[in-house]
Tab-separated table of C-alpha atoms in Angstrom:
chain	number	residue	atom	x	y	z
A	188	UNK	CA	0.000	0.000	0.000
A	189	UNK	CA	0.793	3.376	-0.530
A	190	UNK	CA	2.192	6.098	1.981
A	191	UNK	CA	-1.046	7.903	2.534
A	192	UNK	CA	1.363	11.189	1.607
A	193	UNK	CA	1.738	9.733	-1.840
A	194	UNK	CA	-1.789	9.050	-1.901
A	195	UNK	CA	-2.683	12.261	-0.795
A	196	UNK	CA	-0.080	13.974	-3.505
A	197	UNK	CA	-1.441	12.501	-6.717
A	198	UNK	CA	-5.518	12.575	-4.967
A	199	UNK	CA	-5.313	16.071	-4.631
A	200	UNK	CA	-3.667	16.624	-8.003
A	201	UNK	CA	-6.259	14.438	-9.779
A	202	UNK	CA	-9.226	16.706	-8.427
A	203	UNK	CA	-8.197	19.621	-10.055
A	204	UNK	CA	-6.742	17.674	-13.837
A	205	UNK	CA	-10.234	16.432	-13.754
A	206	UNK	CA	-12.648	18.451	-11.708
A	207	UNK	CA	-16.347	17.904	-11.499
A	208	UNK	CA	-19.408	20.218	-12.191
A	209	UNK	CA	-20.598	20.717	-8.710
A	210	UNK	CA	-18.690	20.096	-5.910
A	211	UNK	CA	-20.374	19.426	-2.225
A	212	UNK	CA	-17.905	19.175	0.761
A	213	UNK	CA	-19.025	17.212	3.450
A	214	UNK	CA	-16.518	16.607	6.771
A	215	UNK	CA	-13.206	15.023	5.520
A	216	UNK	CA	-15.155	14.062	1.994
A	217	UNK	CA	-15.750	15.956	-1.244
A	218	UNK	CA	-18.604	14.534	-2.803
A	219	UNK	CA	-18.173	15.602	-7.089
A	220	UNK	CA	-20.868	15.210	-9.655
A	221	UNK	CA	-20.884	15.769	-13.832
A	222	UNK	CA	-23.429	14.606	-15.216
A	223	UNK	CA	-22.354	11.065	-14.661
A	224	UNK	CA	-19.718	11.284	-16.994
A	225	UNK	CA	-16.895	9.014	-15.445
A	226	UNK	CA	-16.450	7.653	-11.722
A	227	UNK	CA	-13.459	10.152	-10.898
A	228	UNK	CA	-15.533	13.168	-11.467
A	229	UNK	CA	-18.559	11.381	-9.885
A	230	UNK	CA	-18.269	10.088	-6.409
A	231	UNK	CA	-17.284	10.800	-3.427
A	232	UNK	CA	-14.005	11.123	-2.060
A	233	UNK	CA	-11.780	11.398	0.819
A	234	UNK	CA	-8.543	13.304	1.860
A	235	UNK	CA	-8.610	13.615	5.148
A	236	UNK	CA	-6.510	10.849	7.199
A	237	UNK	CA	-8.683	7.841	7.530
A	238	UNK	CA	-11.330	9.000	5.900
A	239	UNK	CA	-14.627	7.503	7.755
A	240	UNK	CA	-18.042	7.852	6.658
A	241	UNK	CA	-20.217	7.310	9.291
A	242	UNK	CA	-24.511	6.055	8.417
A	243	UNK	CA	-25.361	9.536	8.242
A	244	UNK	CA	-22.864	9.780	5.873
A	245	UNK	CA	-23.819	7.273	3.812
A	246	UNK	CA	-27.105	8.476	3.637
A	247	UNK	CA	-26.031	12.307	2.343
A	248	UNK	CA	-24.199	10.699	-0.473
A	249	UNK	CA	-27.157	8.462	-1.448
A	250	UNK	CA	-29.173	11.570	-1.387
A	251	UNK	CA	-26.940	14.167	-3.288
A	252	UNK	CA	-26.266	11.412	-6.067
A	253	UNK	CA	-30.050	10.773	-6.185
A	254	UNK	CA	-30.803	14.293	-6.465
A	255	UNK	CA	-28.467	14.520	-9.975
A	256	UNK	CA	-29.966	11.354	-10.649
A	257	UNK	CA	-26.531	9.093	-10.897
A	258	UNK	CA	-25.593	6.589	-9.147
A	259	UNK	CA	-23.892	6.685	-5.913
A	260	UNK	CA	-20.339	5.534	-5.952
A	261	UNK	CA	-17.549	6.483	-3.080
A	262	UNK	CA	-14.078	6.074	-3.942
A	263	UNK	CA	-12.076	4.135	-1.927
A	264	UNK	CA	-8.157	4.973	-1.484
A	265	UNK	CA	-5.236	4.454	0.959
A	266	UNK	CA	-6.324	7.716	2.661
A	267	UNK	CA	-10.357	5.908	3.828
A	268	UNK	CA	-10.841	4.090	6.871
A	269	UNK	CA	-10.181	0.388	6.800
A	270	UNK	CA	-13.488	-0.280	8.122
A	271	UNK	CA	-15.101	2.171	5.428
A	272	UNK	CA	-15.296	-0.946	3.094
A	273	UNK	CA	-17.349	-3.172	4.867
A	274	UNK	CA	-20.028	-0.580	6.208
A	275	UNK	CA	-20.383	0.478	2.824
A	276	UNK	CA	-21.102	-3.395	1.788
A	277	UNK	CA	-23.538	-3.507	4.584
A	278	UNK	CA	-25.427	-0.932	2.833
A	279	UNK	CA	-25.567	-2.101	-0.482
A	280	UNK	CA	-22.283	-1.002	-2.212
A	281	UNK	CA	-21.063	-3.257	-4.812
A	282	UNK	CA	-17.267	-3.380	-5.803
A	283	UNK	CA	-16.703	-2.548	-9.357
A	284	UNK	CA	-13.622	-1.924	-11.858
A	285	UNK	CA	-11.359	-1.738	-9.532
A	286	UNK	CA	-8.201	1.086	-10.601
A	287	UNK	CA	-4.489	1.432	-10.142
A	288	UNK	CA	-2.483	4.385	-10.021
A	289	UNK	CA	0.803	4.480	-11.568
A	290	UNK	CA	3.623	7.133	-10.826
A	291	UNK	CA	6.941	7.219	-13.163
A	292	UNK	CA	9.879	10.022	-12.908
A	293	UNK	CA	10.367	11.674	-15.331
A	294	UNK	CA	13.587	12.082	-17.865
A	295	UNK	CA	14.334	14.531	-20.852
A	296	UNK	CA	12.579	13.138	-24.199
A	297	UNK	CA	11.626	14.418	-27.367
A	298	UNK	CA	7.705	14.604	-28.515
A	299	UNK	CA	7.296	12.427	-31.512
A	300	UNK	CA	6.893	14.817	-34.580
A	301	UNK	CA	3.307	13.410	-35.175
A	302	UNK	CA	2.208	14.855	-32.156
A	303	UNK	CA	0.329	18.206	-31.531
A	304	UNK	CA	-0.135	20.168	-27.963
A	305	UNK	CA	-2.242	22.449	-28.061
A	306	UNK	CA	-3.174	24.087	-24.842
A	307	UNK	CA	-7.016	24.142	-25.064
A	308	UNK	CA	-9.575	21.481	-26.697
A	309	UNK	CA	-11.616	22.663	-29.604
A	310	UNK	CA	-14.882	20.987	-30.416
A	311	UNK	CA	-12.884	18.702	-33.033
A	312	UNK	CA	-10.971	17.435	-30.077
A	313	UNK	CA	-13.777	16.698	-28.127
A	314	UNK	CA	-16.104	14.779	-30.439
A	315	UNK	CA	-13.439	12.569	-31.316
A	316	UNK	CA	-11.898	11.574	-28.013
A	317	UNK	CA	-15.601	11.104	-26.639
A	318	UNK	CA	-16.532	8.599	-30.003
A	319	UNK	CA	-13.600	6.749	-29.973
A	320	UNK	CA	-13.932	5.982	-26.317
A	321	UNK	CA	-17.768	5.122	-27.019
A	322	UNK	CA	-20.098	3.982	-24.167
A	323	UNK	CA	-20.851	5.703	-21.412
A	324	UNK	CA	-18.322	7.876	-22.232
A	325	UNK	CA	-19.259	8.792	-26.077
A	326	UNK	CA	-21.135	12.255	-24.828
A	327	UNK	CA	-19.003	14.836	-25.834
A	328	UNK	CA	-21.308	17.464	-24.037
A	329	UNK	CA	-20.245	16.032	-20.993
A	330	UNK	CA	-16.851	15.467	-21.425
A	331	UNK	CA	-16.671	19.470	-22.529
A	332	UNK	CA	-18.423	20.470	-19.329
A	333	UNK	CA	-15.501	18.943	-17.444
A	334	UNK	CA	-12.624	20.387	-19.464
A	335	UNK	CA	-13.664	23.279	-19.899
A	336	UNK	CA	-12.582	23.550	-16.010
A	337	UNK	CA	-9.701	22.517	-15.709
A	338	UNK	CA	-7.329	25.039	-14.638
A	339	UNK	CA	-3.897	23.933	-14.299
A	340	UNK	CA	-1.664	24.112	-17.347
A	341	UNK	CA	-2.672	21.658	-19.896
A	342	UNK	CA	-1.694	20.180	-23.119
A	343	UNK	CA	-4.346	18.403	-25.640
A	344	UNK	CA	-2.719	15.667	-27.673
A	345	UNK	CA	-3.331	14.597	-30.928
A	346	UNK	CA	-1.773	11.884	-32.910
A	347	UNK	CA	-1.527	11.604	-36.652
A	348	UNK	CA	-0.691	9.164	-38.935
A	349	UNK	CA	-0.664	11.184	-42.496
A	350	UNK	CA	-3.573	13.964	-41.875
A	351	UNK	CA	-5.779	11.691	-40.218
A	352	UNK	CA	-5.847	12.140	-35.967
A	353	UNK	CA	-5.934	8.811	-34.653
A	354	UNK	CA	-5.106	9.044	-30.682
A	355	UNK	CA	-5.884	11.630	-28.088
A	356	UNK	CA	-4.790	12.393	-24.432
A	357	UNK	CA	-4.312	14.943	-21.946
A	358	UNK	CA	-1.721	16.173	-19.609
A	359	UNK	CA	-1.875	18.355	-16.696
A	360	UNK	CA	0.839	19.931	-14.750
A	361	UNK	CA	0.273	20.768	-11.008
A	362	UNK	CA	3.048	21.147	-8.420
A	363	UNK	CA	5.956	19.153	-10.164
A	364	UNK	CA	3.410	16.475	-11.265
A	365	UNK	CA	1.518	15.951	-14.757
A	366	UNK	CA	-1.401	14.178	-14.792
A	367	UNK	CA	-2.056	11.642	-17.807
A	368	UNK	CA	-5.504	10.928	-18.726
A	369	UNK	CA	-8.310	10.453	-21.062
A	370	UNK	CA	-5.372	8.560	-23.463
A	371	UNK	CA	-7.315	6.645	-26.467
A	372	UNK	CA	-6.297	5.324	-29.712
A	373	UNK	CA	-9.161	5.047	-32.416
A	374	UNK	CA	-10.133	1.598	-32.862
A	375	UNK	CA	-8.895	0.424	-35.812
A	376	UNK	CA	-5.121	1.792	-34.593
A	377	UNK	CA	-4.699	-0.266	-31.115
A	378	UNK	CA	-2.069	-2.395	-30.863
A	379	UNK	CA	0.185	-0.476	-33.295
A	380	UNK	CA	2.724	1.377	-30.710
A	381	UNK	CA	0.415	4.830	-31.325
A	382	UNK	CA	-0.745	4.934	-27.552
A	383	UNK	CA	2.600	4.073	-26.643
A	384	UNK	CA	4.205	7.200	-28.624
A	385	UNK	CA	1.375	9.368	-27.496
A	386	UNK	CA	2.226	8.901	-23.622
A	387	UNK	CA	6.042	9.334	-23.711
A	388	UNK	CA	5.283	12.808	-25.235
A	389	UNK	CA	2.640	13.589	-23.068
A	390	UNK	CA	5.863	12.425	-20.082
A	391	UNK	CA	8.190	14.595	-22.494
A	392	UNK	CA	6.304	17.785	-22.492
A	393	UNK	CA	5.739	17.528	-18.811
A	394	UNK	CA	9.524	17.314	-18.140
A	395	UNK	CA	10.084	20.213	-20.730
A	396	UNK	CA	7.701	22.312	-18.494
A	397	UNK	CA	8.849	21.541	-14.969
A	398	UNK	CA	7.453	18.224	-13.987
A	399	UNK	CA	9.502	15.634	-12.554
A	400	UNK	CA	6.775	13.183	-11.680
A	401	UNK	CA	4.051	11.801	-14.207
A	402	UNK	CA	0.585	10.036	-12.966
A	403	UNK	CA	-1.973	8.109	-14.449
A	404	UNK	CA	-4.793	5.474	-13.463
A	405	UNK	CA	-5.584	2.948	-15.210
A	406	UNK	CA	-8.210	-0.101	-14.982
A	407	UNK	CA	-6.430	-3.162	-12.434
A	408	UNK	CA	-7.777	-5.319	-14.930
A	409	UNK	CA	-6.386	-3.854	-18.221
A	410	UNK	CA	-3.389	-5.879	-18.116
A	411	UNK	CA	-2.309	-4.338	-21.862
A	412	UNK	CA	-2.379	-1.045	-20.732
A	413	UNK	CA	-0.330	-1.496	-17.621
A	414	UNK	CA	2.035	-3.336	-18.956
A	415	UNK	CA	2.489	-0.579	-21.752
A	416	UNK	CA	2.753	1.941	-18.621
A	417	UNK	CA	5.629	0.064	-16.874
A	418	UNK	CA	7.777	-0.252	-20.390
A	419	UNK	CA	7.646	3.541	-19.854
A	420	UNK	CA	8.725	3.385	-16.009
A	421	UNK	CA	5.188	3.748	-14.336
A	422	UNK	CA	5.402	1.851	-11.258
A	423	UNK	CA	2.237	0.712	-9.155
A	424	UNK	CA	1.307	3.499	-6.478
A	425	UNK	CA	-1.689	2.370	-4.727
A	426	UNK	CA	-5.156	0.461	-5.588
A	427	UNK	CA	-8.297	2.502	-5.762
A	428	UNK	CA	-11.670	0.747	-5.296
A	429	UNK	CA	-15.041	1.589	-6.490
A	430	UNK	CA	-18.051	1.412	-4.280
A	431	UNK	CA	-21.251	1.824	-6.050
A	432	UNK	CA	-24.406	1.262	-4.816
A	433	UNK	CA	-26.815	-1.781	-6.562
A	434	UNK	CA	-28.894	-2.907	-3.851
């Protein structure tokens, strides 16, 4: 497990690389809601040392997430009580896709030459990152509400092979850390080393501009991914699990 000061580092960093529409605070918890779209930017979390919720507790996040009309979900990180999991069981949170985070350091590198950083998203941008992903995460409406807040330094990545953009990602500098997220590779590229160049010059323009760490999270179970990650020198920080209520 993670030093909770670790924990607490990246956590903290995270909530401002991808902030939510409305944000409640509630004791030691922040509880974050947009529209639904993605469980960061969705649940509540903790970043307070040993981060309890208590019933009544419970009960205010079940409220607030049925008031937007999303489901509830509570994130559940190295900086949560140990006993936070099973009360949350008891009341009918399910565990789902559980997430690692991954820290590297950072070296000097050069951004491949088919990549472009451009330090806002414009509606191209958007609409492509959002259909590629598809799913629950194909609304680009949503995914706009959420970027258009971020307020840290950022760079928007694009890929292309020829003229045609065919992977996408962000990264967000905060504090000697850049956060790396929202990386996807159109469909009919994975599995063709584009993701792969697309990270290292996300990690390259972060060192350029100050940052000596680089963060990302990533599904436990996407195996491919992580693996990709730790040919780059990401490292296992801590395991993040997802509490969302079913029953």
């Amino acid at each position: 497990m993670a030093e909770p000061s670790l924990a607490r580092a990246i956590e903290e960093r995270m909530l401002n690389a991808w902030p939510s529409v409305e944000t409640m605070v509630a004791g030691a918890w922040l509880l974050r809601f947009a529209n639904g779209y993605s469980k960061r930017a969705n649940s509540a979390t903790s970043l307070g040392p040993d981060g309890d919720l208590d019933d009544a507790g419970v009960s205010h996040v079940l409220a607030r997430a049925a008031a937007w009309g999303i489901p509830a979900v509570v994130r559940l990180t190295p900086l949560c009580h140990p006993m936070l999991d099973a009360r949350l069981d008891k009341r009918g949170f399910s565990e789902i896709e559980p997430t690692c985070a991954m820290i590297a350091n950072l070296h000097s590198d050069i951004i491949d030459a088919r990549v472009d950083m451009a330090p806002k998203p414009d509606a191209a941008w958007i609409s492509a990152n959002a259909s590629s992903y598809g799913g629950v995460k194909s609304n680009a409406e949503h995914l706009k509400a959420i970027l258009d807040r971020i307020r840290p330094d950022a760079a928007f990545a694009t890929l292309c092979e020829g003229r045609h953009p065919v992977a996408w990602g962000i990264g967000v500098i905060e504090r000697g850390m850049v956060g790396l997220q929202d990386i996807v590779v159109a469909p009919k590229m994975r599995s063709r080393g584009v993701g792969r160049a697309l990270v290292r010059s996300l990690m390259a323009w972060g060192a350029a501009n100050g940052a000596e760490q680089a963060y990302l999270h990533v599904l436990a179970a996407n195996d491919a991914a992580r693996n990709l990650y730790r040919t780059l020198g990401f490292r296992d920080a801590y395991r993040i699990t997802h509490r969302v209520r079913t029953r």
